[in-house]
């Protein structure tokens, strides 16, 4: 069996402090494996390229909205879709700063109430679907709107978002939505609790469902909606990763090639919460990397590949590679990413 792991945000940026959690199993897999290089990409672009979609280079648009709808059980049909994620915009000294949906801890009831209040403002031109509390989709009913949003909110956390705001024709609609959000009881309650209010939607990932997707895997395990949407489009078995490697291995076949997306570090890394990064890294080490290393040693798995999209690196480790004792483990901080 060949298991491929996609682990975005695994390595710290060059100007960030390293996490304190030890990860000996992961560090051994990286050290003993064969490193290959590719083009640095966001998780969404990496997935689209891996599934053979046209237009997958890092500078092009990824139809995240349509793929999220597909992952959520909707039929995207011929429409164009957007992600319309709830966010908090905060005024900085001289620019707007985005707090992404992953930091808002929005409940299902809150999301439904807010989306219900916005629906009448969108009627006739758009249909809003709050598929998950932090993942909303917008179906464009009349295909005469320009693309909106330039990137995932998680990629823009803490940055100046002025260059990434949508075209002017979207401003009136967004202003109307922001006014409705400002007056909503859900936000009044959040403000009273000291939680960030939901004061805007971030529009990104415009596009139609791709005609087809393909890949070499027998199954895909992920929570990430782009991965699940692409797996569904490609007709592959897909499911959530579950409770860890031991559980996954119990139900996995002995042979074949399988893809797994472990993206739990991405939000904490984007928010600069190093304590949370350390906690999540320790959980990945205990629940995934250490059991997978044991399974590789025992021959239950023949090869493990770790892909780190934004680092433009992959590490492929076969069972025999573990005997390369001269390749000593290095701390994750030594794999730092130089900021663009």
Rosetta silent file (secondary structure, phi, psi, omega in degrees, C-alpha in Angstrom):
SEQUENCE: XXXXXXXXXXXXXXXXXXXXXXXXXXXXXXXXXXXXXXXXXXXXXXXXXXXXXXXXXXXXXXXXXXXXXXXXXXXXXXXXXXXXXXXXXXXXXXXXXXXXXXXXXXXXXXXXXXXXXXXXXXXXXXXXXXXXXXXXXXXXXXXXXXXXXXXXXXXXXXXXXXXXXXXXXXXXXXXXXXXXXXXXXXXXXXXXXXXXXXXXXXXXXXXXXXXXXXXXXXXXXXXXXXXXXXXXXXXXXXXXXXXXXXXXXXXXXXXXXXXXXXXXXXXXXXXXXXXXXXXXXXXXXXXXXXXXXXXXXXXXXXXXXXXXXXXXXXXXXXXXXXXXXXXXXXXXXXXXXXXX
SCORE:     score description
SCORE:     0.000 S_00000001
   1 L     0.000  139.989  175.496    0.000    0.000    0.000 S_00000001
   2 E  -116.082  115.984  179.129    1.144    3.529   -0.787 S_00000001
   3 E  -106.935  123.370  177.416   -0.330    6.222    1.478 S_00000001
   4 E  -106.343  124.318  179.431    0.085    9.864    0.432 S_00000001
   5 E  -107.181  129.306  172.954   -0.399   12.506    3.113 S_00000001
   6 E  -106.142  116.340 -173.627   -1.018   16.135    2.242 S_00000001
   7 L  -126.701   83.863  178.277   -0.105   18.241    5.290 S_00000001
   8 L   -66.810  152.627  178.024   -0.339   21.991    4.620 S_00000001
   9 L    63.648   24.904 -179.770    1.332   24.395    7.063 S_00000001
  10 L   -69.553  -37.238 -176.762    3.591   21.630    8.356 S_00000001
  11 L  -102.463  145.164  178.347    6.710   23.805    8.319 S_00000001
  12 L   -76.547  155.849  172.395    7.008   27.218    9.989 S_00000001
  13 E   -69.524  158.732 -174.978    7.743   30.363    8.061 S_00000001
  14 L   -61.586  -30.322 -177.400   11.298   31.601    8.294 S_00000001
  15 L   -96.828   14.038 -179.195   10.295   34.530   10.500 S_00000001
  16 L  -109.250  150.516  175.490    8.150   32.468   12.888 S_00000001
  17 L   -72.299  140.202 -179.648    9.138   30.782   16.125 S_00000001
  18 L   -71.632  150.989  175.279    9.174   26.959   15.819 S_00000001
  19 L   -67.926  154.326 -175.720    6.581   24.905   17.688 S_00000001
  20 L   -89.333  -12.745 -175.235    7.799   23.218   20.851 S_00000001
  21 L   -70.582  130.036  174.564    6.138   19.846   20.285 S_00000001
  22 L   -74.350  148.727  179.430    8.551   17.030   19.433 S_00000001
  23 L  -141.512   65.040 -173.312    7.671   14.942   16.374 S_00000001
  24 H   -62.697  -37.194 -179.798   10.275   12.133   16.190 S_00000001
  25 H   -67.053  -46.719  178.127    8.241    9.822   13.926 S_00000001
  26 H   -61.952  -45.782 -179.065    7.492   12.575   11.424 S_00000001
  27 H   -61.155  -35.467  177.596   11.070   13.846   11.539 S_00000001
  28 H   -68.820  -42.545  177.635   12.354   10.338   10.836 S_00000001
  29 H   -59.157  -42.823 -179.600   10.008    9.907    7.867 S_00000001
  30 H   -67.762  -41.601 -176.400   11.179   13.210    6.405 S_00000001
  31 H   -68.924  -40.417 -176.233   14.872   12.487    6.997 S_00000001
  32 H   -82.885  -15.836 -176.472   14.888    8.972    5.540 S_00000001
  33 L   -80.158  169.260  176.150   12.664    9.791    2.584 S_00000001
  34 E   -94.673  119.970 -176.353   13.578   11.006   -0.888 S_00000001
  35 E   -88.812  132.640  173.214   12.755   14.669   -1.265 S_00000001
  36 E  -122.246  156.317 -175.505   11.342   15.982   -4.524 S_00000001
  37 E  -116.541  149.434  177.929   10.546   19.568   -5.442 S_00000001
  38 L  -146.189 -170.835  177.605    7.584   21.107   -7.227 S_00000001
  39 L   -78.809  131.837  175.942    5.925   24.492   -7.593 S_00000001
  40 L   -61.543  138.922 -175.125    4.850   26.072   -4.313 S_00000001
  41 L  -154.987  156.795  169.770    1.054   26.204   -4.136 S_00000001
  42 L   -69.427  166.540  178.168   -1.863   26.632   -1.807 S_00000001
  43 H   -58.623  -43.382 -177.442   -3.666   23.483   -0.735 S_00000001
  44 H   -62.492  -43.108  178.730   -6.505   24.207   -3.172 S_00000001
  45 H   -68.376  -38.742  179.011   -4.163   24.617   -6.143 S_00000001
  46 H   -60.693  -44.693 -178.853   -2.160   21.541   -5.191 S_00000001
  47 H   -63.502  -44.068 -179.282   -5.307   19.433   -5.078 S_00000001
  48 H   -63.025  -41.463  178.305   -6.586   20.688   -8.427 S_00000001
  49 H   -66.483  -41.034 -178.830   -3.263   19.985  -10.104 S_00000001
  50 H   -64.290  -30.359  179.605   -3.038   16.553   -8.466 S_00000001
  51 L   -93.090   12.348  171.333   -6.501   15.688   -9.787 S_00000001
  52 L    73.781   24.125  178.884   -5.585   16.727  -13.317 S_00000001
  53 L   -77.538  140.087  173.326   -7.751   19.827  -13.597 S_00000001
  54 L   -68.331  148.469  178.598   -6.943   22.254  -16.374 S_00000001
  55 L    76.162   26.051 -177.534   -5.947   25.691  -15.147 S_00000001
  56 L   -84.881   -8.245  179.747   -4.347   24.368  -11.973 S_00000001
  57 L   -55.188  156.584 -169.451   -1.185   26.544  -11.944 S_00000001
  58 L   -59.426  -25.489 -177.788   -0.795   28.673   -8.833 S_00000001
  59 L   -86.320   -2.334 -174.582   -1.861   31.913  -10.522 S_00000001
  60 L  -101.089  167.115 -178.206   -5.198   30.656  -11.794 S_00000001
  61 L   -79.211  145.166  174.544   -8.617   30.430  -10.202 S_00000001
  62 L  -112.106  129.041 -177.993   -9.786   27.280   -8.468 S_00000001
  63 L   -75.472   64.182 -174.979  -13.578   26.644   -8.532 S_00000001
  64 H   -62.899  -38.322 -178.715  -13.687   26.188   -4.779 S_00000001
  65 H   -60.272  -49.510 -179.139  -17.339   27.228   -4.527 S_00000001
  66 H   -65.512  -39.431 -179.595  -18.589   24.589   -6.959 S_00000001
  67 H   -69.998  -34.791  175.682  -16.352   21.878   -5.467 S_00000001
  68 H   -66.136  -41.589  176.737  -17.511   22.741   -1.950 S_00000001
  69 H   -60.442  -44.053  179.354  -21.121   22.498   -3.101 S_00000001
  70 H   -62.709  -42.811  178.262  -20.394   19.108   -4.656 S_00000001
  71 H   -63.454  -31.028 -179.314  -18.703   17.906   -1.452 S_00000001
  72 L   -84.133    6.102  176.669  -21.743   19.061    0.507 S_00000001
  73 L    90.648    6.771  177.289  -24.100   16.905   -1.545 S_00000001
  74 L   -89.749  159.075  173.842  -25.440   19.610   -3.841 S_00000001
  75 L   -98.242  107.413 -178.413  -25.591   19.401   -7.619 S_00000001
  76 L   -62.514  -25.435  179.133  -23.612   22.406   -8.915 S_00000001
  77 L    57.996 -149.976 -177.816  -25.269   22.062  -12.337 S_00000001
  78 L   -87.729    0.118 -173.398  -24.292   24.620  -14.982 S_00000001
  79 L   -75.668  158.245  165.317  -24.118   27.528  -12.535 S_00000001
  80 E   -88.436  146.820 -178.337  -21.112   29.433  -11.334 S_00000001
  81 E  -128.061  158.209  172.593  -20.531   29.273   -7.599 S_00000001
  82 E  -130.175  153.311  159.981  -18.596   31.211   -5.001 S_00000001
  83 E   -83.265  138.556  179.973  -17.497   30.498   -1.495 S_00000001
  84 E  -130.757   67.212 -170.767  -19.080   33.179    0.688 S_00000001
  85 E   -76.491  138.356  175.169  -17.456   32.493    4.031 S_00000001
  86 E   -67.972  133.562 -177.739  -18.441   34.474    7.148 S_00000001
  87 E  -140.397  170.671  172.814  -15.513   36.585    8.358 S_00000001
  88 E  -117.682  123.657  175.608  -14.645   39.418   10.709 S_00000001
  89 E  -102.490  128.273 -178.336  -13.075   42.532    9.210 S_00000001
  90 E  -120.849  135.592  179.101  -11.136   44.713   11.636 S_00000001
  91 E   -77.427  119.593  173.716   -9.847   48.194   10.940 S_00000001
  92 L   -88.200 -165.319 -177.339   -6.083   48.406   11.403 S_00000001
  93 L   -63.283  -42.641 -178.151   -4.027   51.557   11.575 S_00000001
  94 L  -139.337   16.512  178.662   -4.179   52.181    7.834 S_00000001
  95 L  -162.547  168.375  177.010   -5.902   49.141    6.316 S_00000001
  96 E   -86.308  138.623  178.507   -8.502   46.436    6.824 S_00000001
  97 E  -116.122  137.795 -178.323   -7.435   43.176    8.451 S_00000001
  98 E  -100.267  129.451  169.515   -9.298   39.905    7.932 S_00000001
  99 E  -102.885  114.031 -170.981  -10.003   37.431   10.733 S_00000001
 100 L   -73.263  166.360 -176.637  -10.856   34.186    8.884 S_00000001
 101 H   -58.805  -29.834 -178.136  -13.797   31.908    9.506 S_00000001
 102 H   -64.648  -19.101 -177.678  -11.591   29.315   11.236 S_00000001
 103 H   -96.292    0.825 -168.560  -11.064   31.734   14.147 S_00000001
 104 L   -98.220  -16.315  179.455  -14.710   32.599   14.747 S_00000001
 105 L    49.449   50.443 -179.314  -16.124   29.420   16.349 S_00000001
 106 L   -79.180  129.892  179.645  -19.477   30.030   14.664 S_00000001
 107 L   -82.209  163.954  177.635  -22.178   27.573   15.715 S_00000001
 108 H   -61.998  -40.588  179.845  -24.605   25.900   13.344 S_00000001
 109 H   -65.365  -40.807  177.944  -27.539   27.779   14.857 S_00000001
 110 H   -63.808  -44.657 -179.246  -25.735   31.116   14.489 S_00000001
 111 H   -61.077  -44.958 -179.495  -24.812   30.362   10.886 S_00000001
 112 H   -63.041  -40.501 -179.087  -28.367   29.384    9.974 S_00000001
 113 H   -66.530  -44.302  179.821  -29.797   32.511   11.600 S_00000001
 114 H   -66.041  -45.322  179.837  -27.353   34.846    9.868 S_00000001
 115 H   -63.104  -38.052  178.156  -27.736   33.157    6.492 S_00000001
 116 H   -62.746  -35.334  179.080  -31.521   33.278    6.823 S_00000001
 117 H   -72.760  -28.683 -178.378  -31.393   37.033    7.379 S_00000001
 118 H   -84.710  -23.685 -174.410  -29.198   37.547    4.316 S_00000001
 119 H   -53.951  -45.121 -179.243  -31.189   35.329    1.947 S_00000001
 120 H   -62.132  -28.354 -179.909  -33.887   37.954    1.089 S_00000001
 121 H   -73.872  -18.021 -177.111  -31.170   40.429    0.106 S_00000001
 122 H  -101.799  -12.594 -171.152  -29.775   37.914   -2.372 S_00000001
 123 L   -55.691  137.570  177.452  -33.039   36.609   -3.826 S_00000001
 124 L    97.267  -34.507 -179.026  -33.293   36.539   -7.586 S_00000001
 125 L  -113.185  -28.658 -176.882  -29.573   36.788   -8.308 S_00000001
 126 E  -141.943  155.442  170.436  -27.985   34.448   -5.759 S_00000001
 127 E  -126.789  128.510 -175.033  -28.829   31.526   -3.507 S_00000001
 128 E  -101.094  133.111  179.083  -26.896   31.142   -0.259 S_00000001
 129 E  -125.511  107.351  174.036  -26.083   27.724    1.248 S_00000001
 130 E   -82.442   80.526 -172.737  -24.487   27.574    4.731 S_00000001
 131 E   -64.236  -39.292  171.690  -23.180   24.029    4.222 S_00000001
 132 E  -135.361  161.317 -177.614  -21.119   24.188    7.405 S_00000001
 133 L   -53.179  -35.743 -177.621  -20.969   26.993    9.982 S_00000001
 134 L  -107.717    7.789 -179.714  -17.700   28.299    8.524 S_00000001
 135 E  -131.856  100.117  178.935  -18.183   27.211    4.896 S_00000001
 136 E  -109.692  148.463  178.101  -20.917   28.990    2.964 S_00000001
 137 E  -123.099  147.582  179.362  -21.564   28.779   -0.781 S_00000001
 138 E  -124.121  118.085  176.066  -23.246   31.241   -3.100 S_00000001
 139 E   -90.870  128.481  179.953  -24.845   30.059   -6.334 S_00000001
 140 E   -88.240  114.193 -175.643  -24.944   32.733   -9.024 S_00000001
 141 L   -77.828  -35.179  178.174  -28.355   32.508  -10.695 S_00000001
 142 L  -113.819  114.693 -171.638  -27.574   34.975  -13.483 S_00000001
 143 L   -79.046   58.640  179.263  -24.151   34.356  -14.960 S_00000001
 144 L  -127.234   17.158 -178.984  -23.371   38.021  -15.521 S_00000001
 145 L  -102.287  141.999  176.412  -21.287   38.732  -12.450 S_00000001
 146 L   -75.396  162.386  179.173  -17.511   39.125  -12.498 S_00000001
 147 L   -62.318  150.810 -178.892  -15.345   36.981  -10.280 S_00000001
 148 L  -130.766  141.978  177.045  -15.027   38.108   -6.674 S_00000001
 149 L    78.614  143.564 -174.701  -12.283   37.597   -4.144 S_00000001
 150 L  -111.025  -17.648 -175.994   -8.699   36.635   -4.864 S_00000001
 151 L  -164.482  168.949  179.610   -7.832   33.998   -2.316 S_00000001
 152 L   -64.831  139.972  179.258   -8.897   31.859    0.613 S_00000001
 153 H   -58.072  -32.691 -179.897   -9.490   33.878    3.781 S_00000001
 154 H   -65.049  -27.398  178.362   -7.115   31.582    5.654 S_00000001
 155 H   -78.564  -15.495 -175.468   -4.331   32.643    3.278 S_00000001
 156 L  -110.936    7.688 -177.388   -5.038   36.322    3.999 S_00000001
 157 E   -56.436  125.848  177.194   -5.353   36.199    7.786 S_00000001
 158 L    79.094   -5.318 -177.583   -3.811   39.290    9.344 S_00000001
 159 L   -92.707  164.139  172.540   -2.802   40.743    5.969 S_00000001
 160 E   -69.281  116.483 -174.767   -3.927   43.954    4.294 S_00000001
 161 L   -92.636   -1.854 -177.268   -6.938   42.816    2.282 S_00000001
 162 H   -52.081  -44.279 -179.483   -7.375   46.015    0.252 S_00000001
 163 H   -69.341  -10.910 -174.349   -5.677   44.525   -2.871 S_00000001
 164 H  -108.769    4.580  179.933   -7.925   41.459   -2.636 S_00000001
 165 L   -69.089  151.656 -176.822  -11.324   43.119   -2.369 S_00000001
 166 L   -69.529  170.942 -179.663  -13.837   42.258   -5.127 S_00000001
 167 L   -61.049  160.351 -172.278  -14.632   44.403   -8.136 S_00000001
 168 H   -58.706  -31.336 -177.406  -16.666   47.575   -7.626 S_00000001
 169 H   -65.898  -13.302  177.065  -19.913   46.032   -8.856 S_00000001
 170 H   -90.618  -14.209 -170.113  -19.924   43.856   -5.727 S_00000001
 171 H   -64.354  -41.387 -178.667  -19.469   46.728   -3.272 S_00000001
 172 H   -62.716  -44.133  179.099  -23.120   47.789   -3.049 S_00000001
 173 H   -63.285  -45.724 -179.223  -24.259   44.217   -2.341 S_00000001
 174 H   -63.071  -38.111  177.779  -21.535   43.651    0.251 S_00000001
 175 H   -61.934  -42.076  179.090  -22.408   46.931    1.976 S_00000001
 176 H   -64.520  -42.146  178.008  -26.050   45.852    2.196 S_00000001
 177 H   -65.177  -40.496 -179.716  -25.070   42.456    3.600 S_00000001
 178 H   -64.895  -36.749  177.546  -22.712   44.063    6.119 S_00000001
 179 H   -65.462  -41.600  178.468  -25.469   46.375    7.356 S_00000001
 180 H   -65.237  -39.368  178.386  -27.802   43.418    7.886 S_00000001
 181 H   -65.909  -40.463 -178.283  -25.099   41.529    9.761 S_00000001
 182 H   -59.335  -35.736 -175.235  -24.315   44.544   11.941 S_00000001
 183 L   -91.207   -0.593 -171.405  -27.908   44.740   13.165 S_00000001
 184 L   -78.741  140.051  178.431  -28.432   41.002   13.714 S_00000001
 185 H   -57.835  -31.202  177.699  -29.140   39.657   17.252 S_00000001
 186 H   -58.671  -43.740 -179.909  -26.572   36.896   16.732 S_00000001
 187 H   -71.802  -33.489  175.368  -23.848   39.516   16.459 S_00000001
 188 H   -60.718  -42.629  179.037  -25.230   41.464   19.413 S_00000001
 189 H   -67.771  -40.099  178.730  -24.941   38.310   21.510 S_00000001
 190 H   -64.351  -41.831  179.820  -21.438   37.561   20.198 S_00000001
 191 H   -63.964  -39.574  179.072  -20.313   41.095   20.957 S_00000001
 192 H   -64.524  -31.196  178.432  -21.710   40.848   24.492 S_00000001
 193 H   -82.887   -9.218 -176.513  -19.688   37.641   25.012 S_00000001
 194 L    85.843   13.145  178.105  -16.548   39.266   23.662 S_00000001
 195 L   -88.117  150.401  176.257  -16.492   37.067   20.539 S_00000001
 196 L   -61.017  134.344  178.500  -15.621   38.529   17.117 S_00000001
 197 L   -79.617  157.123  175.294  -18.782   39.527   15.281 S_00000001
 198 L   -91.590  102.159 -173.265  -19.557   38.288   11.778 S_00000001
 199 L  -114.071    6.086  176.133  -19.514   41.552    9.877 S_00000001
 200 E  -165.371  168.839  170.097  -18.914   40.478    6.274 S_00000001
 201 E  -112.899  140.247  176.339  -18.761   37.612    3.799 S_00000001
 202 E  -101.660  116.137 -176.215  -15.548   36.824    1.954 S_00000001
 203 E   -94.480  122.420 -177.118  -16.297   35.985   -1.679 S_00000001
 204 E  -159.346  169.823  174.356  -13.734   33.749   -3.357 S_00000001
 205 E    68.162   42.005 -178.713  -13.276   30.620   -5.437 S_00000001
 206 E   -72.680  146.013  174.519  -15.583   31.536   -8.322 S_00000001
 207 E   154.064  170.777  176.555  -16.223   29.047  -11.087 S_00000001
 208 E   -95.261  162.832  175.185  -18.288   26.213  -12.480 S_00000001
 209 L   -60.190  131.208  176.186  -17.943   22.546  -11.657 S_00000001
 210 L   -61.644  154.982 -178.498  -15.081   21.067  -13.708 S_00000001
 211 L   -66.936  -34.585 -176.589  -16.055   18.607  -16.390 S_00000001
 212 L  -162.310  162.434  173.394  -13.972   15.801  -14.899 S_00000001
 213 L  -142.362  154.785 -179.996  -11.217   14.935  -12.443 S_00000001
 214 L  -149.671  158.393  177.990   -8.844   12.023  -12.279 S_00000001
 215 L  -170.565  169.011 -174.398   -6.142   10.667  -10.033 S_00000001
 216 L   -88.881    6.226 -170.456   -4.201    7.506   -9.164 S_00000001
 217 L   -95.426  148.377  173.733   -5.854    6.873   -5.802 S_00000001
 218 L   -84.458  -23.677  179.446   -8.348    4.213   -4.775 S_00000001
 219 E  -152.681  157.737  176.430   -9.642    6.370   -1.921 S_00000001
 220 E  -129.472  129.585  177.460   -9.462    9.884   -0.526 S_00000001
 221 E  -118.144  121.544 -175.570   -9.718   10.680    3.188 S_00000001
 222 L  -167.103  157.369  164.540  -10.277   14.327    4.083 S_00000001
 223 L  -101.039  -21.590 -174.709  -12.400   16.913    5.839 S_00000001
 224 L   -66.872  124.937 -171.766  -11.313   19.550    3.326 S_00000001
 225 H   -68.354  -30.655  178.274  -14.199   20.193    0.878 S_00000001
 226 H   -64.570  -42.561  178.096  -12.078   20.743   -2.247 S_00000001
 227 H   -62.261  -44.352 -178.972  -10.480   17.319   -1.757 S_00000001
 228 H   -68.348  -39.092  177.965  -13.859   15.682   -1.170 S_00000001
 229 H   -64.266  -41.378  178.242  -15.459   17.461   -4.122 S_00000001
 230 H   -66.591  -39.422  177.752  -12.655   16.376   -6.447 S_00000001
 231 H   -62.841  -42.164  179.072  -12.855   12.792   -5.163 S_00000001
 232 H   -65.290  -40.936  179.033  -16.591   12.740   -5.792 S_00000001
 233 H   -63.117  -35.607 -178.825  -16.094   14.202   -9.269 S_00000001
 234 L   -84.065   -3.289  179.819  -13.489   11.519  -10.005 S_00000001
 235 L    73.728   25.739 -179.788  -15.757    8.722   -8.732 S_00000001
 236 L   -93.582  152.870  171.304  -13.367    7.745   -5.933 S_00000001
 237 E   -62.892  136.384 -178.942  -14.289    6.397   -2.519 S_00000001
 238 E  -146.307  147.122 -178.076  -14.101    9.285   -0.056 S_00000001
 239 E  -165.827  172.058  174.437  -14.658    9.748    3.646 S_00000001
 240 L   -72.447  153.604 -178.643  -13.358   11.623    6.679 S_00000001
 241 L   -61.401  -27.534 -179.469   -9.972   10.479    8.003 S_00000001
 242 L    88.136 -160.418 -171.587  -11.543    9.220   11.231 S_00000001
 243 L   -82.042   -5.812  179.694   -9.928    8.946   14.632 S_00000001
 244 L   151.050 -179.163 -174.886   -6.393    8.175   13.541 S_00000001
 245 H   -64.033  -39.211 -178.593   -4.058    5.856   11.672 S_00000001
 246 H   -60.554  -45.333  178.669   -4.959    2.734   13.679 S_00000001
 247 H   -65.645  -42.430 -178.358   -8.652    3.126   12.837 S_00000001
 248 H   -63.725  -42.778 -178.323   -7.892    3.992    9.219 S_00000001
 249 H   -65.940  -29.824  179.622   -5.633    0.975    8.739 S_00000001
 250 H   -62.644  -33.186 -176.100   -8.292   -1.385   10.122 S_00000001
 251 H  -106.828   -2.659 -179.774  -10.632   -0.554    7.249 S_00000001
 252 L   -83.751  146.984  176.469   -8.058    0.156    4.515 S_00000001
 253 L   -69.467  162.828 -179.932   -7.247   -2.495    1.901 S_00000001
 254 L   -70.034  -29.798 -175.020   -3.857   -4.187    1.890 S_00000001
 255 L  -118.504  176.662  174.208   -2.979   -2.823   -1.546 S_00000001
 256 L   101.859  178.172 -177.206   -3.542    0.288   -3.597 S_00000001
 257 E  -122.207  132.140 -171.828   -2.723    3.964   -3.431 S_00000001
 258 E  -135.123  144.403 -179.096   -4.585    6.281   -1.082 S_00000001
 259 E  -112.950  135.664  177.552   -4.663   10.028   -0.488 S_00000001
 260 E  -134.723  132.520  177.513   -5.225   11.650    2.896 S_00000001
 261 E  -106.529  118.356  177.427   -5.457   15.372    3.672 S_00000001
 262 L  -114.843   95.405 -172.027   -4.459   16.348    7.219 S_00000001
 263 L  -112.428   26.672 -175.884   -5.045   20.102    7.385 S_00000001
 264 H   -70.930  -18.965 -179.310   -5.470   20.701   11.117 S_00000001
 265 H   -81.840  -19.104 -167.683   -2.336   22.890   11.333 S_00000001
 266 H   -62.480  -47.132 -178.645   -3.432   25.350    8.688 S_00000001
 267 H   -65.613  -47.040 -178.728   -5.776   27.505   10.744 S_00000001
 268 H   -63.475  -39.721  179.212   -3.557   27.712   13.820 S_00000001
 269 H   -65.523  -42.460 -179.273   -0.500   28.540   11.701 S_00000001
 270 H   -64.828  -34.049 -178.880   -2.367   31.271    9.794 S_00000001
 271 L   -83.931   -5.174  179.637   -3.565   32.835   13.048 S_00000001
 272 L    71.620   22.048 -179.965   -0.066   32.772   14.524 S_00000001
 273 L   -90.098   88.555 -173.392   -1.181   30.707   17.527 S_00000001
 274 H   -68.488  -32.002  176.239    2.052   28.818   18.185 S_00000001
 275 H   -63.779  -41.789  178.574    0.733   27.066   21.295 S_00000001
 276 H   -69.690  -36.228  174.154   -2.158   25.678   19.253 S_00000001
 277 H   -57.979  -45.953 -179.167    0.237   24.725   16.462 S_00000001
 278 H   -62.920  -41.851  179.640    2.279   22.755   18.981 S_00000001
 279 H   -64.130  -44.394 -177.559   -0.808   21.021   20.390 S_00000001
 280 H   -70.493  -36.372  176.556   -2.078   20.053   16.964 S_00000001
 281 H   -64.041  -40.730  177.731    1.337   18.900   15.797 S_00000001
 282 H   -62.914  -39.780  177.829    1.622   16.688   18.869 S_00000001
 283 H   -63.765  -42.465  177.345   -1.798   15.217   18.103 S_00000001
 284 H   -62.154  -41.860  178.983   -0.755   14.486   14.512 S_00000001
 285 H   -61.365  -47.078 -175.262    2.433   12.846   15.750 S_00000001
 286 H   -71.087  -41.161 -170.194    0.625   10.660   18.287 S_00000001
 287 H   -93.155  -27.589 -175.985   -2.415    9.717   16.223 S_00000001
 288 H  -117.197  -61.134 -169.300   -1.013    9.618   12.687 S_00000001
 289 H   -67.819  -44.655  179.902    2.733    9.781   12.169 S_00000001
 290 H   -63.669  -47.125  176.483    3.896    7.426   14.932 S_00000001
 291 H   -63.865  -34.959  179.140    1.366    4.671   14.047 S_00000001
 292 H   -69.833  -37.040  175.063    2.101    5.070   10.325 S_00000001
 293 H   -63.104  -41.452  177.486    5.834    4.758   10.934 S_00000001
 294 H   -63.452  -39.535  179.613    5.162    1.577   12.926 S_00000001
 295 H   -68.505  -33.886  176.684    2.976    0.240   10.100 S_00000001
 296 H   -67.000  -43.012  178.821    5.718    1.045    7.576 S_00000001
 297 H   -63.680  -36.229 -177.181    8.280   -0.823    9.670 S_00000001
 298 H   -82.057   -7.727 -179.389    5.938   -3.793   10.013 S_00000001
 299 L    86.769    3.234  176.505    5.228   -3.958    6.287 S_00000001
 300 L   -67.378  -32.500  174.742    1.533   -3.073    6.609 S_00000001
 301 L  -118.605  138.204  179.548    2.311   -0.034    4.452 S_00000001
 302 L   -89.951  -28.734 -177.324    4.888   -0.185    1.680 S_00000001
 303 E  -155.300  140.914  174.071    5.419    3.546    1.195 S_00000001
 304 E  -123.801  127.919  175.580    4.453    6.823    2.871 S_00000001
 305 E  -117.192  132.478  177.106    4.677   10.142    1.024 S_00000001
 306 E  -111.931  117.374  177.638    4.316   13.476    2.818 S_00000001
 307 E  -101.929  132.661  175.420    3.383   16.436    0.600 S_00000001
 308 E  -122.100   92.979 -167.295    3.797   19.999    1.929 S_00000001
 309 H   -56.775  -49.538 -174.931    2.216   22.155   -0.808 S_00000001
 310 H   -72.604  -15.091  175.715    3.344   25.641    0.166 S_00000001
 311 H   -90.401   -2.120  179.956    6.904   24.362    0.765 S_00000001
 312 L    56.153   38.478 -174.647    7.019   22.912   -2.779 S_00000001
 313 E  -138.813  147.031  172.070    8.276   19.661   -1.293 S_00000001
 314 E  -134.547  146.915 -178.309    7.353   15.985   -1.070 S_00000001
 315 E  -127.542  112.563 -175.939    9.073   13.267    0.963 S_00000001
 316 E  -106.611  118.796 -175.075    8.663    9.675   -0.246 S_00000001
 317 E  -124.622  115.556  173.626    9.697    6.977    2.231 S_00000001
 318 E   -92.968  166.957 -177.394    9.623    3.248    1.480 S_00000001
 319 H   -57.439  -43.315 -179.258   10.152    0.578    4.109 S_00000001
 320 H   -64.419  -24.507 -179.954   13.739   -0.044    2.990 S_00000001
 321 H   -66.291  -22.826 -178.711   14.562    3.649    3.341 S_00000001
 322 H   -64.523  -18.085  179.200   14.229    3.349    7.116 S_00000001
 323 H   -80.590   -4.763 -179.061   17.588    1.513    7.129 S_00000001
 324 L   -79.986   69.809 -172.097   19.385    4.643    5.944 S_00000001
 325 L   -63.094  -22.903 -178.575   20.565    5.378    9.477 S_00000001
 326 L   -72.075  -14.725  176.301   23.127    7.915    8.272 S_00000001
 327 L   -89.314   94.064 -172.522   20.300   10.261    7.340 S_00000001
 328 L   -79.200  146.686  179.194   19.700   11.773   10.756 S_00000001
 329 L   -64.929  146.070  176.006   16.450   13.370   11.795 S_00000001
 330 L  -123.963  149.031  177.032   16.246   17.151   11.843 S_00000001
 331 L   -65.269  153.381 -178.163   13.771   19.337   13.751 S_00000001
 332 H   -59.445  -28.454 -179.108   10.887   20.718   11.730 S_00000001
 333 H   -60.752  -22.098 -179.878   12.228   24.241   12.249 S_00000001
 334 H   -77.214   -8.608  178.123   15.069   23.362    9.851 S_00000001
 335 H  -101.884   31.400 -173.675   12.519   23.008    7.025 S_00000001
 336 L   -59.229  152.988  179.042   11.405   26.646    7.277 S_00000001
 337 E  -102.639  127.914  177.239    9.591   28.358    4.413 S_00000001
 338 L   -76.812  124.246 -179.539   10.952   31.650    3.146 S_00000001
 339 L   -57.818  143.932  179.651    8.106   34.201    2.939 S_00000001
 340 L   -70.444    0.000    0.000    7.211   35.263   -0.609 S_00000001
